[in-house]
Structure formats: C-alpha cells, structure tokens
XYZ file of N, CA and C in Angstrom:
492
model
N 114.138 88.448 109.514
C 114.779 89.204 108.476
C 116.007 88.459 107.979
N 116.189 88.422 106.869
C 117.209 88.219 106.310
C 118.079 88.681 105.398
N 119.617 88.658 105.559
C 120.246 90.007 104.581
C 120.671 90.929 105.231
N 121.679 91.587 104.310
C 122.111 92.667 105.078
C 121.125 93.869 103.930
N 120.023 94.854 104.485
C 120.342 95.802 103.963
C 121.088 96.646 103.169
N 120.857 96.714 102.227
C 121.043 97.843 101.677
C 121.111 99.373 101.583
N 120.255 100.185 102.213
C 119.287 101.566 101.999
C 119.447 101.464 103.679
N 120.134 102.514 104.357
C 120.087 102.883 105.775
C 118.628 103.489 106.139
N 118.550 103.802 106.901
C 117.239 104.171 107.511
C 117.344 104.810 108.518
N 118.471 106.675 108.292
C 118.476 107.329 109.330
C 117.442 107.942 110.176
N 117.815 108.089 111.562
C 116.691 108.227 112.818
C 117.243 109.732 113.414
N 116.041 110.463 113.339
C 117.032 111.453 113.546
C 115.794 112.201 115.047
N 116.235 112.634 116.459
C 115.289 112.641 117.189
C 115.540 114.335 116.970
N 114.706 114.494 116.672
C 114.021 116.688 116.801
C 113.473 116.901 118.014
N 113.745 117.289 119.404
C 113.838 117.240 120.919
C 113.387 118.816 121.223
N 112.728 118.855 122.024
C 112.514 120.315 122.729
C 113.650 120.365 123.919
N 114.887 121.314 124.114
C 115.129 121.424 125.143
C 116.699 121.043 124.910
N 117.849 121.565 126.136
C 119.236 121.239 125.828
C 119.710 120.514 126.948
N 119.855 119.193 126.808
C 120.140 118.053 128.001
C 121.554 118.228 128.527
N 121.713 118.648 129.650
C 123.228 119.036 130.380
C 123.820 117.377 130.411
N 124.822 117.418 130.692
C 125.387 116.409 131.157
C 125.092 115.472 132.364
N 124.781 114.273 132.684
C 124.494 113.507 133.340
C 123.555 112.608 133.319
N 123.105 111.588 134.277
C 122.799 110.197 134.137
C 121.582 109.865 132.334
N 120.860 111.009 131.880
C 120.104 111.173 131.265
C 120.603 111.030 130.152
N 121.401 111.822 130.084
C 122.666 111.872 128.849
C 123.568 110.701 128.789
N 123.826 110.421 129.879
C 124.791 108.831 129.733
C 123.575 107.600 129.073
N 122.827 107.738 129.754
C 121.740 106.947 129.073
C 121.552 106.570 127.846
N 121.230 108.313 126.782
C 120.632 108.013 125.990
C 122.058 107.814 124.646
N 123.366 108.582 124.951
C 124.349 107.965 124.524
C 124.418 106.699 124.639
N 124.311 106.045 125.527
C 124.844 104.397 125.707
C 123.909 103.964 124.566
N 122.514 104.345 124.397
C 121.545 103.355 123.777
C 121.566 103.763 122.469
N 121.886 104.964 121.999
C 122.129 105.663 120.811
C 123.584 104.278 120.292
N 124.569 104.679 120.784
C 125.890 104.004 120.596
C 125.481 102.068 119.806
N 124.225 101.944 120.900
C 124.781 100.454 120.811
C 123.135 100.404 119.832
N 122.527 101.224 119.614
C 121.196 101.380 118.304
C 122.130 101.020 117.241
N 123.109 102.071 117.257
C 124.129 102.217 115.542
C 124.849 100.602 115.311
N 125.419 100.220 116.449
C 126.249 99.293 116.511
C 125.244 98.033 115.839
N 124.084 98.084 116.312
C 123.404 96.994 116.215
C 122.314 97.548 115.239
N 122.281 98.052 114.834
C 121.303 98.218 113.659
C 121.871 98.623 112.465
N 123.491 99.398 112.487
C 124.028 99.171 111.065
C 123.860 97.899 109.727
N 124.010 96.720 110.475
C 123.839 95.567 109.957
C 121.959 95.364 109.355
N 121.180 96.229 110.048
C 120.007 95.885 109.634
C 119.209 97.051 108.631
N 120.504 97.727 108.834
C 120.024 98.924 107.642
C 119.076 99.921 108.098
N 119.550 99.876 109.820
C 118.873 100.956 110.444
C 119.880 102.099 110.786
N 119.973 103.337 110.829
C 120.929 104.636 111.443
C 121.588 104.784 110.458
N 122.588 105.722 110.877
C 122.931 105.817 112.164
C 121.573 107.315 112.703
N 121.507 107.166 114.244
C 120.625 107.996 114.521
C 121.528 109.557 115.458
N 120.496 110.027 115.166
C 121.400 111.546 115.132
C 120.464 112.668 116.620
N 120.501 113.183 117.091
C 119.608 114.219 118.192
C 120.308 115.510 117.790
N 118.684 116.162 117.613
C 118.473 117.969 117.389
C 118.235 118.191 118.260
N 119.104 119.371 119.052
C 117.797 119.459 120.602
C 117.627 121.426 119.583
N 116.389 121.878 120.052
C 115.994 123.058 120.020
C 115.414 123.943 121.162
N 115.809 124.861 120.983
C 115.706 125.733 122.559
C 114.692 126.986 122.329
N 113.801 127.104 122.251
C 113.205 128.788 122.445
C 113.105 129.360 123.802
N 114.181 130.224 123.616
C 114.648 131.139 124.648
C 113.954 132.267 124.672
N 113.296 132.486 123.836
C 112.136 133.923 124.070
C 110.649 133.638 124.277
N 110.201 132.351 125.160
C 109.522 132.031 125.564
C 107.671 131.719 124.552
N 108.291 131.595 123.407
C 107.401 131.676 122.520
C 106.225 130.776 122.949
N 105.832 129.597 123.772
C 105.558 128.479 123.878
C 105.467 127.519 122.632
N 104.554 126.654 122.745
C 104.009 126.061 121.480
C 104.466 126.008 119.952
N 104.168 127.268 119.585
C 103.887 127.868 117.786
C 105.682 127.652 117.797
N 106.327 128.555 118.430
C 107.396 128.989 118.540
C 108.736 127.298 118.451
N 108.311 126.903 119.337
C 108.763 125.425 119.560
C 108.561 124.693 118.174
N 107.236 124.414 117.813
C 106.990 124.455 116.492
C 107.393 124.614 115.193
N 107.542 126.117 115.519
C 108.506 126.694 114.027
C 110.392 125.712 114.434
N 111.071 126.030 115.544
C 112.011 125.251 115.649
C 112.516 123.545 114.977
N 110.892 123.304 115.466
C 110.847 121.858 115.273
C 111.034 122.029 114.069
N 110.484 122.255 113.154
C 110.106 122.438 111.919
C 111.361 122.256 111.265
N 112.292 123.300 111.330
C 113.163 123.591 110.787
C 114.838 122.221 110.776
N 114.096 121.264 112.292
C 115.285 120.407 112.109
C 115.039 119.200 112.157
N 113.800 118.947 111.572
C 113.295 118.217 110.743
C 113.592 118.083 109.059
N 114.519 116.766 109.120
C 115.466 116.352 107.521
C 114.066 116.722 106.472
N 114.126 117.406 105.470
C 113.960 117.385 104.372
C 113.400 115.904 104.073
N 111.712 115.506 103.585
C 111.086 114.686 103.068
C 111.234 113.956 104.596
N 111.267 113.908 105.675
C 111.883 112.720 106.699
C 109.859 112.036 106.696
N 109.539 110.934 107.177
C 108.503 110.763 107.428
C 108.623 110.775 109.409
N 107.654 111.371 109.575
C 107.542 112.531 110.757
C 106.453 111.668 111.995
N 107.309 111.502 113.153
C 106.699 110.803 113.931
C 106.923 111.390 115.219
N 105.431 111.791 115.900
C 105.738 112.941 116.667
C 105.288 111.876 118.031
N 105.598 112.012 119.776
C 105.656 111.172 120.645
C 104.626 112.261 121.751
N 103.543 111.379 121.531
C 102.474 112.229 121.905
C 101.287 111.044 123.009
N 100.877 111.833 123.965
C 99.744 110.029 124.880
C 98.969 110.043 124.055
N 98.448 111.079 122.760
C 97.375 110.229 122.129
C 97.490 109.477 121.444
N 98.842 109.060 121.313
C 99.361 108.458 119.826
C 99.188 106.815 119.646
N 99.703 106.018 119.063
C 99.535 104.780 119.295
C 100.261 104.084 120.336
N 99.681 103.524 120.918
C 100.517 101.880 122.240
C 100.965 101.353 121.441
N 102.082 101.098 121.456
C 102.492 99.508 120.525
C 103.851 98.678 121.736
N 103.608 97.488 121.353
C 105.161 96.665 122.302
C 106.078 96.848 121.244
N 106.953 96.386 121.758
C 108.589 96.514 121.842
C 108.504 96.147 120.355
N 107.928 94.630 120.455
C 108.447 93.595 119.185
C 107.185 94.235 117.876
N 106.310 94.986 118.385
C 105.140 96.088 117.455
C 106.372 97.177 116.795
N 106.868 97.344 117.783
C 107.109 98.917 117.085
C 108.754 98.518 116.444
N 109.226 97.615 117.200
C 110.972 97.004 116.075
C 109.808 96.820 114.652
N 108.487 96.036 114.317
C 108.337 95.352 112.705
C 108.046 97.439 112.465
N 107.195 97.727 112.762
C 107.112 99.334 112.590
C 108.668 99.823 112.214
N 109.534 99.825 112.733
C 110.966 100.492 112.065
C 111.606 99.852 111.145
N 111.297 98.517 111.074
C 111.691 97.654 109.453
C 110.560 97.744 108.382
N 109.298 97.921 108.832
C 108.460 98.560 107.924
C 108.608 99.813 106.993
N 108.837 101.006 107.765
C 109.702 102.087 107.206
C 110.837 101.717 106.183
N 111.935 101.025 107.225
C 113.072 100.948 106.322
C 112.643 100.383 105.201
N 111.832 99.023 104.624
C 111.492 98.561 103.635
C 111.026 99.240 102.879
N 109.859 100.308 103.272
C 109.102 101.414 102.277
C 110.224 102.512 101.799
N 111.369 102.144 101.871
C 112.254 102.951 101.379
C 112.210 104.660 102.134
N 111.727 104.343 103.571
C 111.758 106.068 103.695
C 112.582 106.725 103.694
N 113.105 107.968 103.481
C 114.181 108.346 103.467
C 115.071 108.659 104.818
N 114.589 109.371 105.708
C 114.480 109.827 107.430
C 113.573 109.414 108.334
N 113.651 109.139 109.365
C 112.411 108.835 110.267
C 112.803 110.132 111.281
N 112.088 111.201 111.591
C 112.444 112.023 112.280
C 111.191 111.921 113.874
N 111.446 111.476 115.053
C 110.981 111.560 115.803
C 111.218 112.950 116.620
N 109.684 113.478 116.712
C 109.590 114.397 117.189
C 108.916 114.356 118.871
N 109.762 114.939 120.143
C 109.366 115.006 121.439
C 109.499 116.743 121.654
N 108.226 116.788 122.044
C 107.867 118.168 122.809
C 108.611 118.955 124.111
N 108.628 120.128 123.935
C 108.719 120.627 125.589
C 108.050 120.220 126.445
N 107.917 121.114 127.990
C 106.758 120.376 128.508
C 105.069 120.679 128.353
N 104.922 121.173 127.373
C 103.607 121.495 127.245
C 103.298 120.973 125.878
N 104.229 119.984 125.297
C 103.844 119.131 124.057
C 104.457 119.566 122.911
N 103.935 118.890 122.317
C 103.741 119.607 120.399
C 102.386 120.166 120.035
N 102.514 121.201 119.610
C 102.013 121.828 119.164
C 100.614 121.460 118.401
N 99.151 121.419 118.211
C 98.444 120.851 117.802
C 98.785 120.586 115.924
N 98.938 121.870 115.401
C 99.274 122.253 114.037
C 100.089 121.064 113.755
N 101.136 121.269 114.657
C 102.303 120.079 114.091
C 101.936 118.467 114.290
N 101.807 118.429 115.488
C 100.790 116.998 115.808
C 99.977 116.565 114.912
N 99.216 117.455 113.943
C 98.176 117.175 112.677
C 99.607 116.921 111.298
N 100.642 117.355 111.355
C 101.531 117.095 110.257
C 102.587 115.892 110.194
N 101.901 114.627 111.379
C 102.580 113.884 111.939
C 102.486 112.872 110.791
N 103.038 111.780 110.207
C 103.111 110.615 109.300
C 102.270 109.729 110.568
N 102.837 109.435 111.824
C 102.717 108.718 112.339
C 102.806 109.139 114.336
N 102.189 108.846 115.178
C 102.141 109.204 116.798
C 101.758 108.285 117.299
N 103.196 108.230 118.322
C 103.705 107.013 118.684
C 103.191 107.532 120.272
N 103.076 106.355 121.221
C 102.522 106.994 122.771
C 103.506 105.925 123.865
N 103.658 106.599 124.910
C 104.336 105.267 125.580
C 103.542 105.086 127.005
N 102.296 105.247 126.617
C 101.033 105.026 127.486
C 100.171 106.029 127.977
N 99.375 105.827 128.542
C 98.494 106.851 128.932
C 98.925 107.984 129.793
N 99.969 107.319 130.435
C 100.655 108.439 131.451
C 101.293 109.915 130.308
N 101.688 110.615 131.034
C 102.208 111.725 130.642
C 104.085 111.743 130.909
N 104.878 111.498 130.411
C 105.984 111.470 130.716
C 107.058 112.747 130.499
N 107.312 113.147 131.317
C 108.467 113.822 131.110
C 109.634 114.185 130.247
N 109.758 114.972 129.497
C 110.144 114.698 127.534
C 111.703 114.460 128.069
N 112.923 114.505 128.884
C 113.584 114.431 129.291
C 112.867 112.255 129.450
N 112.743 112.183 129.781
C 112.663 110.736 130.275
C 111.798 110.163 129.019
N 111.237 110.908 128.528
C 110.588 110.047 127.155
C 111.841 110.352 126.158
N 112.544 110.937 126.001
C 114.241 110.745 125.124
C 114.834 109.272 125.513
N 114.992 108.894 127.006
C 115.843 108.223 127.306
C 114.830 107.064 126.972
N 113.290 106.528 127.020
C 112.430 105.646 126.856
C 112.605 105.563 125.153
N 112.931 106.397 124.273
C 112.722 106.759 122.794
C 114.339 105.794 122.705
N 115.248 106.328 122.654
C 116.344 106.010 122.484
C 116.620 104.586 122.872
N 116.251 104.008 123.983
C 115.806 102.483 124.250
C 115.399 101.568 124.041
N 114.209 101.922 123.481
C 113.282 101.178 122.281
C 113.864 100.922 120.612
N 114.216 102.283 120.569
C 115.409 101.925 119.293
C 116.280 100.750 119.163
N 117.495 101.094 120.391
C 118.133 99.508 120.921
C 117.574 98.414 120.380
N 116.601 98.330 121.719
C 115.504 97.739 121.559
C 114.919 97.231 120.576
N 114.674 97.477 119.546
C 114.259 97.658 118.190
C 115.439 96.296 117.644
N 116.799 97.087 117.447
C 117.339 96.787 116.659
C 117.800 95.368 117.037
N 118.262 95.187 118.029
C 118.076 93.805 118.952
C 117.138 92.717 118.507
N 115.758 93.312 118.629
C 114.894 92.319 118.094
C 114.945 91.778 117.231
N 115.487 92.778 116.008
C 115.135 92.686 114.294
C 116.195 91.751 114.262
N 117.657 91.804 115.400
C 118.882 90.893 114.870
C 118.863 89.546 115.533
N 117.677 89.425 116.184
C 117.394 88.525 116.927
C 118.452 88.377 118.296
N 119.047 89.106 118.968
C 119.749 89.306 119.926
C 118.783 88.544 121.176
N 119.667 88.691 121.985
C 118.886 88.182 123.206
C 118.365 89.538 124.175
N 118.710 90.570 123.938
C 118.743 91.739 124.741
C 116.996 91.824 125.337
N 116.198 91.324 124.778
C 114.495 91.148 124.721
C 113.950 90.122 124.968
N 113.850 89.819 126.078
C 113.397 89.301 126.746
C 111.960 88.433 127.063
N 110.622 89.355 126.076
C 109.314 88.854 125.902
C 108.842 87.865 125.642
C-alpha cells in the first residue's frame, strides 16, 4: 500500500454480553489502542465496542433484535460464526483494505452470545468470518477479533509485529 488514506474505515464490534474488568478486557483494550494507533495512518478506525445484554432471557431473536439496533446505519455487516470463512492473518489484513478501498462506510463485526447469532441475522451477514472449526468462546473470540485487527493493521503498514 501506498499513501496515506483518505476515507477512514470505522470498525465497530456489536458483542453479545458485558465484559467486567480484567485480563480479557486488558487485552482487548491493549489491541483496540494500538489497531487505532496503527491503522489511523492506513485509513483504518478508529474502532469502537457495543456490548448488548438481554436480561429477560429472550435467547436468540431477542439478542438479535439488540444486535440489530447497534449496528451503524448502512455498516457492511460481518457476523463471526465456525461456518464462516478461514482466512490467515495476511487474507483477512487484504480483506480490511479491500473494504476500506470499496469505500464502505462501517465494518460492523458481529459476535454472538453463547448460543450464536441468530440464523435470521447470520442470513443478513455482508460477509462470515470463522476462526476455525472449533467453537470458541465469544468472550475469547473478542479478544482473537480485536488481535487480528492489530494484526491487520501491522501487516498493511508493513510492521514487523507478523511474523509469517
């Protein structure tokens, strides 16, 4: 890549669930922090976390309608699902400069409670992203989401942080 961007390319994660304080949270701050730091220059972020809570046990639909609602206006919608696509590190950084180039407006990544996303919504996805066959823990797929971002942005600046 070359250039500084123009047109940001906010990331905004729509989360099932309200992350207390600790190692999880230090985590995904640290990688959030140093995403912005290092992807301002590439015309990525700054990236932002919705967490949503249904407290009246709605499952699914309910979670759903939440999601729904904090999800940016026009965002193109990428929900983190095992059926979704595998991609590596240096796959899914050209995938987030791809976006930014198509001029999208939001990239809103969407992670489930523990019983997922919702099928309805899963069908309203732009794009489903997987981080393998395993089933991960949406608490630990935040902190894997938020990493890859880094991750991401590192690559695109050619940093050394990546190792492959």
């Amino acid at each position: 890549m070359t250039g500084v961007q123009t047109c940001a390319l906010p990331i905004c994660l729509c989360v099932v669930g309200r992350l207390r304080a600790g190692s999880e949270r230090d985590l995904i701050d640290d990688y959030l922090t140093r995403f912005d730091r290092t992807g301002r220059a590439l015309g990525l972020g700054p990236a932002s976390v919705i967490e949503v809570e249904d407290k009246k046990g709605g499952g699914w639909s309910a979670e759903a309608v939440l999601l729904r609602k904090a999800i940016p206006d026009g965002a193109f919608l990428v929900t983190l699902d095992e059926r979704g696509k595998v991609m590596t590190s240096p796959e899914f950084a050209s995938k987030l400069a791809e976006w930014r180039d198509n001029s999208q407006r939001d990239v809103a990544f969407v992670i489930g409670g523990a019983d997922g996303i919702s099928p309805d919504l899963r069908a309203e996805a732009d794009f489903s992203l997987s981080f393998g066959k395993m089933v991960w823990p949406h608490l630990l797929a935040r902190v894997m989401l938020t990493e890859q971002l880094y991750r991401a942005a590192n690559i695109l600046s050619g940093g050394p942080y990546h190792r492959a």
